[in-house]
Coordinates of C-alpha atoms and ligand atoms in Angstrom, one line a residue:
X11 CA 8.7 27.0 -29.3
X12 CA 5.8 26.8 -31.3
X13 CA 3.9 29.7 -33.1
X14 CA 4.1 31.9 -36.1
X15 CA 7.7 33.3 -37.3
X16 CA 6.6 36.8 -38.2
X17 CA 9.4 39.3 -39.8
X18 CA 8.4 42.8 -38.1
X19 CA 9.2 46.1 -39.7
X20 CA 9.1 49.5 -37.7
X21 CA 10.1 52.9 -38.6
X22 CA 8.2 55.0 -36.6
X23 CA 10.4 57.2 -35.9
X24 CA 14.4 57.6 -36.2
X25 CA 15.5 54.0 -35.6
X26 CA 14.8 51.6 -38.9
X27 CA 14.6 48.3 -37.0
X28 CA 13.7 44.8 -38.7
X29 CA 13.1 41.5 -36.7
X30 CA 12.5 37.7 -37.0
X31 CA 10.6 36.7 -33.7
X32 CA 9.0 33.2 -33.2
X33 CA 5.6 32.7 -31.6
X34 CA 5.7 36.5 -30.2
X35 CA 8.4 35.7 -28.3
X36 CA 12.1 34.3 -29.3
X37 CA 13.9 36.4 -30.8
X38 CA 15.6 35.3 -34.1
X39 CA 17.5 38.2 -35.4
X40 CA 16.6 42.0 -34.3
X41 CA 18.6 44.8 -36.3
X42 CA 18.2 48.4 -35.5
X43 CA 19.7 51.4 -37.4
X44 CA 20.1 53.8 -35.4
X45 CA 19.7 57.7 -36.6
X46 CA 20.8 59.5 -33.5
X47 CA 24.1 60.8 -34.6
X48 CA 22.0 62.1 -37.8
X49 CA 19.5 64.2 -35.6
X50 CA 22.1 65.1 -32.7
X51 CA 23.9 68.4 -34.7
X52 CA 19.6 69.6 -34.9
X53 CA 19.1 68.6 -31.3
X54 CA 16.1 67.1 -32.2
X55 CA 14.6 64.5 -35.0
X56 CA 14.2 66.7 -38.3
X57 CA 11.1 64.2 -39.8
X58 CA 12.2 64.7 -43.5
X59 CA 15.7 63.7 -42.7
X60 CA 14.4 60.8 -41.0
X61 CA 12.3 59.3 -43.0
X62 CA 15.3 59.7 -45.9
X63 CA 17.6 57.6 -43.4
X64 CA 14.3 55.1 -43.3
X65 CA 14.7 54.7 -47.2
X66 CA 18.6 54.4 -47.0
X67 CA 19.5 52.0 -44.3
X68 CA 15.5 49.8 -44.6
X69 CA 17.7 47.1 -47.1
X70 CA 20.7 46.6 -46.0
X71 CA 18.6 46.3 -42.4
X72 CA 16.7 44.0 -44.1
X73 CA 19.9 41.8 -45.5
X74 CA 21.2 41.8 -42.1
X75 CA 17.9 40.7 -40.1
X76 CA 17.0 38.0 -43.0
X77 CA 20.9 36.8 -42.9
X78 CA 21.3 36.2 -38.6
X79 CA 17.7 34.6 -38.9
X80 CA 18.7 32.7 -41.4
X81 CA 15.7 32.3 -43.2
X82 CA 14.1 34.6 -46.2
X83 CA 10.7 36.2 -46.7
X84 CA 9.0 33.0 -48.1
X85 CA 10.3 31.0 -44.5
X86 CA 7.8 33.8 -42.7
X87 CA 4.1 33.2 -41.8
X88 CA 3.3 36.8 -41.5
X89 CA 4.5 40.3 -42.5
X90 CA 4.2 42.5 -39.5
X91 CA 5.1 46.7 -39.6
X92 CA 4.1 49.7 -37.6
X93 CA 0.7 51.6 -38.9
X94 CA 1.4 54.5 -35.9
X95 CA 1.5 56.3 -33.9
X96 CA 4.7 58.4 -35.0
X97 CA 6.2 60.2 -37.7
X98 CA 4.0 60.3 -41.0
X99 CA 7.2 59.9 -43.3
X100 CA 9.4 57.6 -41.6
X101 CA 5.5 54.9 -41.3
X102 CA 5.4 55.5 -45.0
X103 CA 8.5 53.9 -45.8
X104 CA 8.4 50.9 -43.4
X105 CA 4.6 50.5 -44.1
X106 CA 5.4 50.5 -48.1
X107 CA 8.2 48.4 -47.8
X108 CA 6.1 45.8 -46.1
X109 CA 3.4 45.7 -48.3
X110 CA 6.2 45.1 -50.8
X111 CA 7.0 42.4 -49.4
X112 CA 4.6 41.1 -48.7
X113 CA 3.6 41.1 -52.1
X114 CA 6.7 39.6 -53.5
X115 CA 6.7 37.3 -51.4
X116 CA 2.8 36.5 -50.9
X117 CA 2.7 36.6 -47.0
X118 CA 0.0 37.9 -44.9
X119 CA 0.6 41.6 -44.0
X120 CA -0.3 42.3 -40.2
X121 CA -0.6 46.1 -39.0
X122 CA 0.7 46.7 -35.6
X123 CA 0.6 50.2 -33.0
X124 CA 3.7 51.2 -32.1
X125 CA 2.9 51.7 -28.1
X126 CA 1.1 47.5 -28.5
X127 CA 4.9 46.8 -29.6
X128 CA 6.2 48.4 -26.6
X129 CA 4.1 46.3 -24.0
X130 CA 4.6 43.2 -25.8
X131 CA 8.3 43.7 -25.4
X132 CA 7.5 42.5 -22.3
X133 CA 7.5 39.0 -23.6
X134 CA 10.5 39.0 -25.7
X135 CA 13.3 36.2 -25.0
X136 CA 16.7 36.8 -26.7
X137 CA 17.7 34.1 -28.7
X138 CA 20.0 32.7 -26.1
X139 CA 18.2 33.2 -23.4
X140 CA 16.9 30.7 -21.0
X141 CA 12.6 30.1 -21.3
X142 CA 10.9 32.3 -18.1
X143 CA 7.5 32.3 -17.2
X144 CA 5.4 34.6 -19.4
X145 CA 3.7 37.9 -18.3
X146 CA 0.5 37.2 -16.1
X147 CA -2.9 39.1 -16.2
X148 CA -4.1 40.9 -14.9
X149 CA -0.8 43.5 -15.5
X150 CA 0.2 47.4 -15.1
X151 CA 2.2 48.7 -17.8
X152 CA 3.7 52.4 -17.8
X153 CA 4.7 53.2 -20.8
X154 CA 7.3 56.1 -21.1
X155 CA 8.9 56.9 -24.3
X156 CA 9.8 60.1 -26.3
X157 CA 6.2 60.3 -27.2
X158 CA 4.3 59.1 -24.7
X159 CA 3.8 58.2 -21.0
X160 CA 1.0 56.3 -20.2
X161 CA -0.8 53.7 -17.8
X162 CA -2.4 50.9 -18.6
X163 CA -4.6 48.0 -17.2
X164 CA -4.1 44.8 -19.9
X165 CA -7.1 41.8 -18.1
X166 CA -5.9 39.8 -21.6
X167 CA -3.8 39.8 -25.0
X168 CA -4.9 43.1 -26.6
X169 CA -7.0 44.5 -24.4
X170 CA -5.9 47.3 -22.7
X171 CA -7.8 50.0 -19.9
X172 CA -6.4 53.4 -20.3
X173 CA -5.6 54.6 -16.6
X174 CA -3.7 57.7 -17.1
X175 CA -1.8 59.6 -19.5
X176 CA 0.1 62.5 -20.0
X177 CA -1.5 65.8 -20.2
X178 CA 1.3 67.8 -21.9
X179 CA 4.9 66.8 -22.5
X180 CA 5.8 63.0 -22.7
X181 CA 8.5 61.8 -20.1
X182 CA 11.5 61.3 -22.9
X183 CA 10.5 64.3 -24.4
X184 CA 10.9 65.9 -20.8
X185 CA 14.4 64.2 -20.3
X186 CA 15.7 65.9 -23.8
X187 CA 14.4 69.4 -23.4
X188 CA 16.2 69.7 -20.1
X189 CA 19.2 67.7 -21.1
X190 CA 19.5 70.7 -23.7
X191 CA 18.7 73.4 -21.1
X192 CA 21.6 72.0 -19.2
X193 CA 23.7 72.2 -22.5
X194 CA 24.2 68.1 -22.3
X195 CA 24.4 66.0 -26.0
X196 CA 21.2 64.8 -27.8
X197 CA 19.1 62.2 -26.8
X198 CA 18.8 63.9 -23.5
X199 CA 17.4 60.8 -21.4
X200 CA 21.3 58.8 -21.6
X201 CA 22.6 61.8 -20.8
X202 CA 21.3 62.6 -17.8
X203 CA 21.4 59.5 -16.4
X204 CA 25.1 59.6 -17.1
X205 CA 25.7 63.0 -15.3
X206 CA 23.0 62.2 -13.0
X207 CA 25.3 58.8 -12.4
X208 CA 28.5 61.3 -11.2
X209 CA 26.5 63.4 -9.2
X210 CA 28.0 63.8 -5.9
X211 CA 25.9 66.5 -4.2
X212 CA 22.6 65.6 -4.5
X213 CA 21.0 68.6 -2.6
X214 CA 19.0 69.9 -6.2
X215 CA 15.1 69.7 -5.5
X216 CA 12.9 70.0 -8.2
X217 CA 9.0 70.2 -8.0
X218 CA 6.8 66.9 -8.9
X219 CA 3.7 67.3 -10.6
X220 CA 1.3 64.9 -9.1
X221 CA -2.0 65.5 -10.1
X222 CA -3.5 64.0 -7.0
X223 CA -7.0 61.8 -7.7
X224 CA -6.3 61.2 -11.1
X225 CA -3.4 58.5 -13.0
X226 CA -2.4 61.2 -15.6
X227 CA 1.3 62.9 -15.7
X228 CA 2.1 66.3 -16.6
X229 CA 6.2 67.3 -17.1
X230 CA 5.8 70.8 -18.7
X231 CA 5.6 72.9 -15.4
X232 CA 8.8 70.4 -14.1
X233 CA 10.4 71.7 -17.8
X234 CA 10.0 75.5 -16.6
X235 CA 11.2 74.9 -13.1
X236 CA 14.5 73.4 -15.0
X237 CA 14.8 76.8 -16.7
X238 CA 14.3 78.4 -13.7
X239 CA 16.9 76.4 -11.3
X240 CA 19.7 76.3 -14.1
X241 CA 19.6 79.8 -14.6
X242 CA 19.4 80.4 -11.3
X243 CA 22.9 77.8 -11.1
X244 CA 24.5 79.9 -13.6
X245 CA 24.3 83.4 -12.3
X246 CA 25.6 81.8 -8.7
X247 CA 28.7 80.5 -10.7
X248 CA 28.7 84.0 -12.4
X249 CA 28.2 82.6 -15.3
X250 CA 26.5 85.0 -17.9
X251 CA 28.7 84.1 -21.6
X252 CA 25.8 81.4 -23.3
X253 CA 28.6 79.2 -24.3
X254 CA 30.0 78.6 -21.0
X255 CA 28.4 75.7 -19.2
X256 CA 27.7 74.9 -16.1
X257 CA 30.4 73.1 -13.7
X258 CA 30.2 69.2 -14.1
X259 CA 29.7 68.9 -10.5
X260 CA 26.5 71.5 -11.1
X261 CA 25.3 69.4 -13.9
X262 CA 25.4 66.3 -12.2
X263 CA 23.5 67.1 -9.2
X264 CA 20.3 69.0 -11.3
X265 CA 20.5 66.0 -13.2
X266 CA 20.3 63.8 -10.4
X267 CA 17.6 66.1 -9.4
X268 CA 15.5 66.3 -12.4
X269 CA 15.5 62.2 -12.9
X270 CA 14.4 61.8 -9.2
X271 CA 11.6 63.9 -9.5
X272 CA 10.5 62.5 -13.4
X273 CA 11.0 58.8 -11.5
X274 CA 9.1 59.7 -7.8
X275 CA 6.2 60.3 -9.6
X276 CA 6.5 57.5 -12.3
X277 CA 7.1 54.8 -9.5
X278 CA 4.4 56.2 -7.3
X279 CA 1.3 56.3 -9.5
X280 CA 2.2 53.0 -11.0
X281 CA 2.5 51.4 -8.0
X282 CA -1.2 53.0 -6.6
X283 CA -2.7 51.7 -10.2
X284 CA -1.2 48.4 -9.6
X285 CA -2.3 47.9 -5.9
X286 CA -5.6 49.4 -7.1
X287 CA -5.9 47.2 -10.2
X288 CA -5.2 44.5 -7.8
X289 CA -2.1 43.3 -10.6
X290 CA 0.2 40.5 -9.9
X291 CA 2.6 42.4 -12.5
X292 CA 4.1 45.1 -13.6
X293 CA 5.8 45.7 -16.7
X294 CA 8.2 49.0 -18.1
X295 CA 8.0 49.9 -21.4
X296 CA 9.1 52.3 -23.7
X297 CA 12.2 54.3 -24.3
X298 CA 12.7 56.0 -21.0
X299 CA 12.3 52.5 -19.3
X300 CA 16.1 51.9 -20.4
X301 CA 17.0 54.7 -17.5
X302 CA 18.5 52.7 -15.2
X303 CA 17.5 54.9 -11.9
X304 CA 14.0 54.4 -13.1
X305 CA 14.0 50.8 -13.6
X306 CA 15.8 49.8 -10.4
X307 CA 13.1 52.1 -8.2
X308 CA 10.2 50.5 -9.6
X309 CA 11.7 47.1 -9.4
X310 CA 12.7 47.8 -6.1
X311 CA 9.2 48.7 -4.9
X312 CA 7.5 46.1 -6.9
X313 CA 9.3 43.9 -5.2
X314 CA 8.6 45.3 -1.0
X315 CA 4.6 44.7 -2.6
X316 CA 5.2 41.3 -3.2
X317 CA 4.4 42.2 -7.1
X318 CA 6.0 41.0 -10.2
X319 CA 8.5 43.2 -12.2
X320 CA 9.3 42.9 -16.0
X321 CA 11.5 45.1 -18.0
X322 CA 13.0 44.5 -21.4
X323 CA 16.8 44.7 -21.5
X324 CA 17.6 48.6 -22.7
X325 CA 18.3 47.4 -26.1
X326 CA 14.6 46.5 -26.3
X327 CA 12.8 49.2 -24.4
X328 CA 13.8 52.1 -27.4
X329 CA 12.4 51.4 -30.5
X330 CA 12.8 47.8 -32.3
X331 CA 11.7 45.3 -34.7
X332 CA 11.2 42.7 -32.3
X333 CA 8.5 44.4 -30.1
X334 CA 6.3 45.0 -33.6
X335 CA 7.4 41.6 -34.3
X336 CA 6.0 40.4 -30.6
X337 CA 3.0 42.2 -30.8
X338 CA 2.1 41.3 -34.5
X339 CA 2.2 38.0 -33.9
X340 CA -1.0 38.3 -31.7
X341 CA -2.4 40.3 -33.8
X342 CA -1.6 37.4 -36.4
X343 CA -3.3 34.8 -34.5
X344 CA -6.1 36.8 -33.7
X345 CA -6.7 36.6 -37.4
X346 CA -5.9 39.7 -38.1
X347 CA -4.8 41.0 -41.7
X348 CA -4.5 44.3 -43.0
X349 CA -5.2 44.7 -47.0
X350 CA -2.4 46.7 -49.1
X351 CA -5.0 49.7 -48.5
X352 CA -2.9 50.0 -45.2
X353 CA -1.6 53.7 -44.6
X354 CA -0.1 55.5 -41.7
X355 CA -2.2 56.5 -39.1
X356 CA 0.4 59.2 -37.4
X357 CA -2.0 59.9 -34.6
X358 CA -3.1 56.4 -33.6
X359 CA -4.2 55.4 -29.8
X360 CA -3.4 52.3 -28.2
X361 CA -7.2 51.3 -27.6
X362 CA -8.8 51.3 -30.9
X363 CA -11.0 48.7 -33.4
X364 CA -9.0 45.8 -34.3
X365 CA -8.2 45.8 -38.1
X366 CA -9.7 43.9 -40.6
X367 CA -10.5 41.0 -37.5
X368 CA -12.5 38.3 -38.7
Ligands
KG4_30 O1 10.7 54.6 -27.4 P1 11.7 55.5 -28.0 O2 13.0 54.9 -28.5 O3 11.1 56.3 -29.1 C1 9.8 56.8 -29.1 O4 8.9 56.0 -29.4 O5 9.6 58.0 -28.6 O6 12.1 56.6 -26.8 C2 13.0 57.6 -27.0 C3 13.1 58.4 -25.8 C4 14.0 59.7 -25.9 O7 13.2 60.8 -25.4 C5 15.2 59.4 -25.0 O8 15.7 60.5 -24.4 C6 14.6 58.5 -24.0 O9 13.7 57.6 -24.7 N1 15.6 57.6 -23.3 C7 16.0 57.7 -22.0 C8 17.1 56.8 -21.8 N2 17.3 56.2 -23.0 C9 16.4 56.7 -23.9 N3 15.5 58.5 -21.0 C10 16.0 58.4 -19.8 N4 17.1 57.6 -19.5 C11 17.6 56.8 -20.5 N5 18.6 56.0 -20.2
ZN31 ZN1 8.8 54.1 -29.2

């Protein structure tokens, strides 16, 4: 495969991931230090902790990355690291330890959006794995993560039409407030797809939110309906001690519950955009696009459309080096630098002026 190698850098938020990625696409080595266990006891990501995680594990996830590639820094065409969207703290350590780098090592340095890294997952190959045909425009991307939740139109490489977004909570961020609600372990997304996975009654309505006439999600009034039917579930089962939890049985089937209504809606509008968009593919992005109930509905109607489906394997749709690594290498080739003047742009949207194109 031809292309630039490009040694990606992302830090956005609790993961500390470094990658070696060929031509945007094969995957030479892709380590990811996790911080979940860190921010579990909190329930939550504590962003000064985080970002001190960032400065602890960024080196030895360096050694690890640079020794399965088996290259080192000089071996790379082009620096790549996340600029934002996400934590301010956690960007400033990945974006400083790029530069550094880059430095050192006198390599370009490429600045790359978090959310372009999750789409361009999309074109990721493992380093094993067997060449497939590469995504075709025009595509449909929903983009679900602890974040955000969004739909997009790309016609080409980097250009993206925003179609919808959400207008209050993000999907991941839906899945871990009501995994806490229903008193299951931090991240809430795996867990209720685990308990959702054991449910055995599957009677548990909850509302969907759909917003007709318009792409955009909302989650927040499905978050306050949660409240509502678990406590409702609890004084059935008597319940009224706060450190007694529900059943299992109960907590399966409101998870099983919850994730059909988060993944009706999620299927449904993406599907509309793409018939509307007149797409040959859709792609799944994003941390929530590891649910497995999610991915197998929307592959599953993709497929009754005649429509294309891409999703990254789960270890790819959470946050990574490889998808910066993916997406900075267009952003390479597109002659794209950024100067060591680079800082973090916490707030930063997908659609926005290239930087420093020539
Ligand atoms: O993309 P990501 O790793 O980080 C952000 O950029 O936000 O996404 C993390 C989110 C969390 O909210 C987590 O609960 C959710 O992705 N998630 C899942 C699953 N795995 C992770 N949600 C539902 N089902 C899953 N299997
Ligand atoms: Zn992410």
């Amino acid at each position: 495969m031809s292309g630039p190698l490009v040694l990606a850098v992302e830090s956005s938020c609790d993961e500390t991931g470094i990658a070696v990625v060929e031509g945007g696409r094969r995957i030479h080595a892709n380590v990811v230090a996790s911080q979940t266990a860190l921010h579990a006891a909190a329930g939550g990501i504590v962003p000064e902790v985080a970002a001190r995680a960032h400065l602890r594990w960024i080196v030895p996830v360096l050694d690890e990355a640079l020794a399965g590639a088996g290259v080192t820094p000089r071996d790379v065409d082009a620096i790549a690291v996340t600029y934002g969207p996400g934590l301010a703290g956690s960007l400033l350590v990945g974006i400083n330890f790029a530069k550094a780098l880059a430095l050192v090592h006198d390599r370009p340095l490429v600045g790359v959006n978090h959310l372009e890294g999750h789409l361009y997952a999309a074109w990721l190959l493992d380093s094993g794995e067997d060449e497939r045909e590469e995504p075709e425009f025009p595509l449909v991307a929903l983009i679900v993560s602890g974040g955000h939740t969004f739909l997009v139109e790309m016609t080409d490489h980097l250009t993206y039409r925003l179609l919808g977004q959400t207008v209050d909570d993000a999907a991941g961020e839906a899945f871990d407030k009501v995994g806490r609600l229903m008193g299951l372990s931090y991240p809430g997304g795996p867990a209720i797809q685990r308990a959702a996975e054991s449910a055995v009654t599957r009677d548990a309505v909850f509302p969907r939110a759909w917003l007709p006439g318009t792409y955009d999600f909302s989650f927040s009034g499905l978050k306050t309906a949660a409240r509502r039917i678990v406590d409702d579930a609890r004084r059935a089962e008597g319940i009224t001690d706060a450190e007694v939890s529900l059943p299992e049985a109960t907590t399966a089937e409101l998870a099983f519950g919850f994730q059909e209504s988060v993944t009706d809606v999620l299927v449904t509008k993406t599907i509309r955009a793409a018939e509307e968009a007149g797409a040959r593919l859709i792609v799944l992005g994003g941390g929530v696009a590891a649910n497995s109930a999610l991915r197998s509905r929307l592959a599953a109607e993709a497929e009754a459309r005649g429509l294309r489906f891409i999703v990254p394997r789960p270890g790819l749709c959470t946050d990574n080096g490889a998808m910066i690594g993916a997406a900075g290498a267009r952003r390479f080739v597109a002659a794209e630098r950024a100067g060591l003047d680079l800082d973090a742009r916490p707030s930063l949207p997908l659609a926005r002026p290239a930087v420093g194109a020539t």
